[in-house]
Coordinates of C-alpha atoms in Angstrom, one line a residue:
X1 CA 13.3 17.7 17.0
X2 CA 10.7 15.5 18.5
X3 CA 10.6 11.7 18.3
X4 CA 7.1 10.3 18.5
X5 CA 5.6 6.9 18.3
X6 CA 8.9 5.0 18.0
X7 CA 9.1 1.3 18.7
X8 CA 10.3 0.2 22.1
X9 CA 14.0 0.0 22.0
X10 CA 14.3 2.3 18.9
X11 CA 16.8 5.1 19.3
X12 CA 15.1 8.4 18.8
X13 CA 16.1 10.7 16.0
X14 CA 17.7 13.2 18.4
X15 CA 20.0 10.5 19.7
X16 CA 21.4 9.6 16.4
X17 CA 24.7 11.5 16.0
X18 CA 24.9 11.1 12.2
X19 CA 21.7 12.9 11.6
X20 CA 21.3 16.7 11.4
X21 CA 18.2 18.1 13.1
X22 CA 17.4 20.5 10.3
X23 CA 18.3 21.5 6.8
X24 CA 19.0 25.2 6.0
X25 CA 17.3 26.8 3.0
X26 CA 19.3 30.0 2.5
X27 CA 19.8 30.4 -1.3
X28 CA 23.4 31.5 -0.8
X29 CA 24.3 28.0 0.5
X30 CA 23.3 26.3 -2.7
X31 CA 24.8 28.6 -5.4
X32 CA 27.5 26.2 -6.5
X33 CA 27.8 24.4 -9.9
X34 CA 24.7 22.8 -11.4
X35 CA 24.4 19.2 -10.1
X36 CA 24.2 16.2 -12.4
X37 CA 20.7 15.8 -13.7
X38 CA 19.6 13.1 -16.1
X39 CA 16.8 14.3 -18.4
X40 CA 13.6 12.5 -17.6
X41 CA 12.6 9.5 -19.8
X42 CA 9.1 8.0 -19.9
X43 CA 8.6 4.6 -18.3
X44 CA 4.8 4.5 -18.9
X45 CA 1.6 6.3 -18.3
X46 CA -1.9 6.0 -16.7
X47 CA -5.2 7.8 -16.9
X48 CA -7.9 8.9 -14.5
X49 CA -11.5 9.0 -15.7
X50 CA -14.4 11.2 -15.0
X51 CA -14.9 9.5 -11.6
X52 CA -11.2 9.7 -10.8
X53 CA -10.8 6.0 -11.3
X54 CA -7.4 4.7 -12.3
X55 CA -6.7 3.0 -15.7
X56 CA -3.3 1.8 -16.7
X57 CA -3.5 3.2 -20.2
X58 CA -3.5 6.4 -22.3
X59 CA -7.3 6.8 -22.7
X60 CA -7.2 10.3 -21.2
X61 CA -4.5 11.6 -23.5
X62 CA -5.4 14.7 -25.4
X63 CA -3.7 16.2 -28.5
X64 CA -2.7 19.8 -29.1
X65 CA -4.8 21.4 -31.8
X66 CA -3.8 25.0 -32.7
X67 CA -6.6 27.4 -33.3
X68 CA -7.1 28.8 -36.8
X69 CA -4.9 31.8 -37.5
X70 CA -6.6 35.1 -38.1
X71 CA -5.9 38.8 -37.5
X72 CA -8.5 38.9 -34.8
X73 CA -7.1 36.0 -32.8
X74 CA -9.0 33.0 -31.4
X75 CA -12.5 33.6 -30.3
X76 CA -12.4 31.8 -27.0
X77 CA -15.1 32.3 -24.3
X78 CA -13.4 31.1 -21.2
X79 CA -16.5 31.6 -19.1
X80 CA -18.7 29.4 -21.3
X81 CA -20.1 26.6 -19.3
X82 CA -19.4 28.0 -15.8
X83 CA -20.8 26.7 -13.5
X84 CA -23.4 24.5 -15.3
X85 CA -20.9 22.3 -17.3
X86 CA -18.2 22.2 -14.7
X87 CA -17.3 19.1 -12.5
X88 CA -14.4 20.0 -10.3
X89 CA -12.3 17.4 -8.5
X90 CA -13.2 16.9 -4.9
X91 CA -10.2 18.5 -3.2
X92 CA -11.2 17.2 0.2
X93 CA -10.1 13.7 -0.9
X94 CA -6.4 13.4 -0.2
X95 CA -5.2 11.0 -2.8
X96 CA -1.6 10.9 -1.6
X97 CA 0.5 8.6 -3.9
X98 CA -2.3 6.1 -4.5
X99 CA -2.6 6.4 -8.3
X100 CA 1.2 6.3 -8.8
X101 CA 1.3 3.3 -6.5
X102 CA -1.3 1.5 -8.7
X103 CA 1.1 1.9 -11.6
X104 CA 4.1 0.8 -9.6
X105 CA 2.2 -2.3 -8.5
X106 CA 1.2 -3.2 -12.0
X107 CA 4.8 -2.8 -13.3
X108 CA 6.7 -4.2 -10.3
X109 CA 8.1 -7.1 -12.3
X110 CA 9.5 -4.8 -15.0
X111 CA 10.9 -2.3 -12.5
X112 CA 12.7 -5.0 -10.5
X113 CA 13.7 -7.3 -13.3
X114 CA 16.9 -7.0 -15.4
X115 CA 17.1 -4.8 -18.5
X116 CA 13.5 -3.8 -18.5
X117 CA 13.1 0.0 -19.1
X118 CA 16.9 0.1 -19.0
X119 CA 16.8 0.5 -15.3
X120 CA 20.2 -1.2 -14.9
X121 CA 19.1 -4.5 -13.6
X122 CA 17.4 -5.8 -10.4
X123 CA 17.0 -3.6 -7.4
X124 CA 16.8 -0.2 -9.2
X125 CA 13.5 0.6 -7.5
X126 CA 14.9 -0.1 -4.0
X127 CA 17.3 2.8 -4.4
X128 CA 14.9 5.3 -5.9
X129 CA 12.8 8.1 -4.5
X130 CA 9.1 7.9 -5.6
X131 CA 6.9 11.0 -5.5
X132 CA 4.8 13.4 -7.6
X133 CA 6.6 15.9 -9.7
X134 CA 4.7 18.7 -8.0
X135 CA 6.2 17.7 -4.7
X136 CA 9.7 18.0 -6.3
X137 CA 8.6 21.4 -7.6
X138 CA 7.9 22.6 -4.0
X139 CA 11.4 21.5 -3.1
X140 CA 13.0 23.2 -6.1
X141 CA 11.4 26.5 -5.3
X142 CA 11.9 26.4 -1.5
X143 CA 15.0 28.6 -1.3
X144 CA 13.1 31.4 -3.0
X145 CA 9.6 30.9 -1.6
X146 CA 8.5 33.6 0.8
X147 CA 4.8 32.9 1.4
X148 CA 3.8 29.3 1.6
X149 CA 5.3 26.5 3.7
X150 CA 5.0 22.8 3.1
X151 CA 5.0 19.4 4.7
X152 CA 6.2 16.2 3.2
X153 CA 5.7 12.8 4.7
X154 CA 8.4 10.2 4.0
X155 CA 8.5 6.4 4.5
X156 CA 11.0 3.8 3.4
X157 CA 9.6 0.5 2.2
X158 CA 11.8 -2.3 0.7
X159 CA 14.5 0.3 0.3
X160 CA 12.5 2.8 -1.7
X161 CA 11.9 6.2 -0.3
X162 CA 8.3 7.5 -0.8
X163 CA 7.5 11.2 -0.4
X164 CA 3.9 12.4 -0.1
X165 CA 2.7 15.9 0.6
X166 CA 0.6 16.7 3.7
X167 CA -1.8 19.6 3.5
X168 CA -0.7 22.2 6.0
X169 CA -3.3 24.0 8.2
X170 CA -2.6 27.2 6.3
X171 CA -3.1 25.5 2.9
X172 CA -6.4 24.0 4.1
X173 CA -7.7 27.3 5.4
X174 CA -6.8 29.0 2.1
X175 CA -8.5 26.2 0.1
X176 CA -11.7 26.5 2.2
X177 CA -11.8 30.3 2.0
X178 CA -11.1 30.5 -1.8
X179 CA -13.3 33.3 -3.1
X180 CA -15.7 32.7 -6.0
X181 CA -13.7 34.7 -8.5
X182 CA -10.7 32.5 -7.9
X183 CA -12.8 29.4 -8.5
X184 CA -13.9 30.9 -11.8
X185 CA -10.4 31.8 -12.8
X186 CA -9.4 28.2 -12.2
X187 CA -12.2 27.1 -14.4
X188 CA -11.1 29.4 -17.1
X189 CA -7.7 27.7 -17.2
X190 CA -9.2 24.3 -17.7
X191 CA -11.6 25.8 -20.3
X192 CA -8.6 27.1 -22.2
X193 CA -7.2 23.5 -22.4
X194 CA -10.6 22.3 -23.7
X195 CA -10.3 24.9 -26.6
X196 CA -6.8 23.7 -27.4
X197 CA -7.0 19.9 -27.2
X198 CA -8.6 17.3 -29.3
X199 CA -9.5 13.7 -28.5
X200 CA -7.4 12.3 -31.4
X201 CA -4.4 13.5 -33.6
X202 CA -5.6 15.9 -36.2
X203 CA -9.0 16.2 -34.6
X204 CA -10.9 19.4 -33.6
X205 CA -11.5 20.5 -30.0
X206 CA -15.1 20.4 -28.8
X207 CA -15.6 23.2 -26.2
X208 CA -19.3 22.4 -25.9
X209 CA -18.7 19.5 -23.4
X210 CA -18.3 19.4 -19.7
X211 CA -15.1 20.6 -18.0
X212 CA -14.3 17.7 -15.7
X213 CA -11.1 18.1 -13.7
X214 CA -11.2 14.5 -12.5
X215 CA -9.9 13.5 -15.8
X216 CA -6.1 13.3 -16.1
X217 CA -3.4 11.8 -18.2
X218 CA -0.1 11.1 -16.3
X219 CA 3.3 10.2 -17.6
X220 CA 5.5 8.1 -15.3
X221 CA 9.1 9.3 -15.6
X222 CA 12.6 8.3 -14.4
X223 CA 15.5 10.6 -13.8
X224 CA 18.5 11.1 -11.5
X225 CA 19.5 14.1 -9.5
X226 CA 23.0 13.8 -8.2
X227 CA 23.2 10.3 -6.7
X228 CA 19.4 10.0 -6.3
X229 CA 17.4 7.9 -8.8
X230 CA 13.9 9.4 -9.2
X231 CA 10.6 8.0 -10.3
X232 CA 7.8 10.5 -10.5
X233 CA 4.6 11.5 -12.3
X234 CA 2.9 14.7 -13.0
X235 CA 3.7 18.2 -14.4
X236 CA 5.2 21.4 -13.1
X237 CA 5.8 24.8 -14.6
X238 CA 8.1 27.2 -12.8
X239 CA 10.7 29.7 -13.8
X240 CA 12.6 32.9 -12.8
X241 CA 15.1 31.7 -10.2
X242 CA 18.7 30.5 -10.3
X243 CA 18.3 26.9 -11.5
X244 CA 21.5 25.8 -9.8
X245 CA 20.2 26.9 -6.4
X246 CA 16.9 25.1 -7.0
X247 CA 18.5 21.9 -8.1
X248 CA 21.3 21.9 -5.5
X249 CA 18.8 22.4 -2.7
X250 CA 16.6 19.6 -4.0
X251 CA 19.6 17.3 -4.1
X252 CA 20.5 18.4 -0.6
X253 CA 17.0 17.7 0.6
X254 CA 17.0 14.2 -1.0
X255 CA 20.3 13.4 0.8
X256 CA 18.9 14.8 4.1
X257 CA 15.8 12.7 3.6
X258 CA 17.7 9.5 2.7
X259 CA 20.0 9.9 5.7
X260 CA 17.0 10.6 8.0
X261 CA 14.6 7.9 6.9
X262 CA 16.7 5.0 7.9
X263 CA 14.2 2.5 9.2
X264 CA 12.5 0.3 6.5
X265 CA 8.9 0.4 7.8
X266 CA 5.8 1.6 5.8
X267 CA 4.0 2.5 9.1
X268 CA 6.8 4.8 10.3
X269 CA 6.6 8.3 8.9
X270 CA 9.1 11.1 9.0
X271 CA 7.4 14.4 8.6
X272 CA 9.5 17.1 7.0
X273 CA 8.2 20.6 7.6
X274 CA 9.2 24.0 6.4
X275 CA 8.0 27.6 6.8
X276 CA 9.5 30.6 4.9
X277 CA 12.5 32.0 6.6
X278 CA 13.4 28.9 8.5
X279 CA 15.1 25.5 8.0
X280 CA 13.5 22.2 7.1
X281 CA 12.8 20.3 10.3
X282 CA 11.7 16.7 10.8
X283 CA 9.6 14.7 13.3
X284 CA 8.9 11.0 13.6
X285 CA 5.4 9.5 13.7
X286 CA 3.8 6.1 13.5
X287 CA 0.5 5.1 11.7
X288 CA -2.4 7.7 11.6
X289 CA -2.7 10.4 10.7
X290 CA 0.5 10.6 8.6
X291 CA 1.0 7.1 7.3
X292 CA 0.3 7.1 3.6
X293 CA 1.3 3.8 2.1
X294 CA -1.9 1.8 1.8
X295 CA -2.2 -1.8 3.1
X296 CA -3.2 -3.1 -0.4
X297 CA 0.1 -1.8 -1.8
X298 CA 2.3 -3.0 1.0
X299 CA 0.7 -6.5 0.9
X300 CA 1.0 -6.7 -2.9
X301 CA 4.6 -5.6 -3.0
X302 CA 5.5 -8.0 -0.2
X303 CA 4.4 -11.0 -2.2
X304 CA 7.1 -12.8 -4.2
X305 CA 7.0 -12.2 -7.9
X306 CA 5.8 -15.1 -10.0
X307 CA 8.5 -17.0 -11.8
X308 CA 8.8 -16.1 -15.5
X309 CA 7.6 -18.9 -17.9
X310 CA 10.3 -21.4 -18.8
X311 CA 11.7 -21.0 -22.2
X312 CA 11.8 -24.4 -23.9
X313 CA 15.2 -25.7 -24.8
X314 CA 15.9 -27.2 -28.2
X315 CA 15.8 -30.6 -26.6
X316 CA 12.3 -30.1 -25.2

């Protein structure tokens, strides 16, 4: 394990006896009982518009509208509009956790205050892991994944552990060399959603419009896996493996990460890396290129919360 960019006087990771240098991923090691898992509950939501701009509301929410039943089945043309009415998201823009951080910043007082969202009082956020659900999905499937590795950057700030995916060189090469037929297949998936969703409850889908993959509606959820409170946003859809193995490994990784990321410093990044067939390893870095918590978020969260308005007493 390498230790890079540490402050003068900091003890490198390899010198800390309580830290393990790696985390094994063999499924047989995680086949025990299913760990405690609290079903996710929604804390809030946010939307991204056609320009990928953040809005702290549900404007991008769409509603399921089943197609008319007939013996012939739905008459969907999933190629309709490609490529003329297609605006794909710019995948070269690495958004990291920024949109979720906007939501956290807006709701900081509720997350840190007593009783709000039933988060068991002040300080709940300080003990939580914040990430996208898709990142958790990569962890869940790691014991069974045989083709694609991953990298997760981790930083601790005000006690909270933040996890943000880093695009691996292999993933970048695959994205840049994506053949045209795969791009069209991706479009067809979004087109199917357009056929199945309406802008309002009870409404009818309008498949004549543009397919714009910048638009997104995101729920913000809280949960707990083992001893680890989780706050995450996004969607995942995986199946076919032993769920106990997946959840036990994810819990083990969170423990490994919390025990490794011990310094509370948003500029210090611990990069967890994994390739199929090997263990999860970690290296330590400072600032670019792996630091991912933006200055605007760090500055805003470092400010004291305004005092709540005084409630007049009966004598006032």
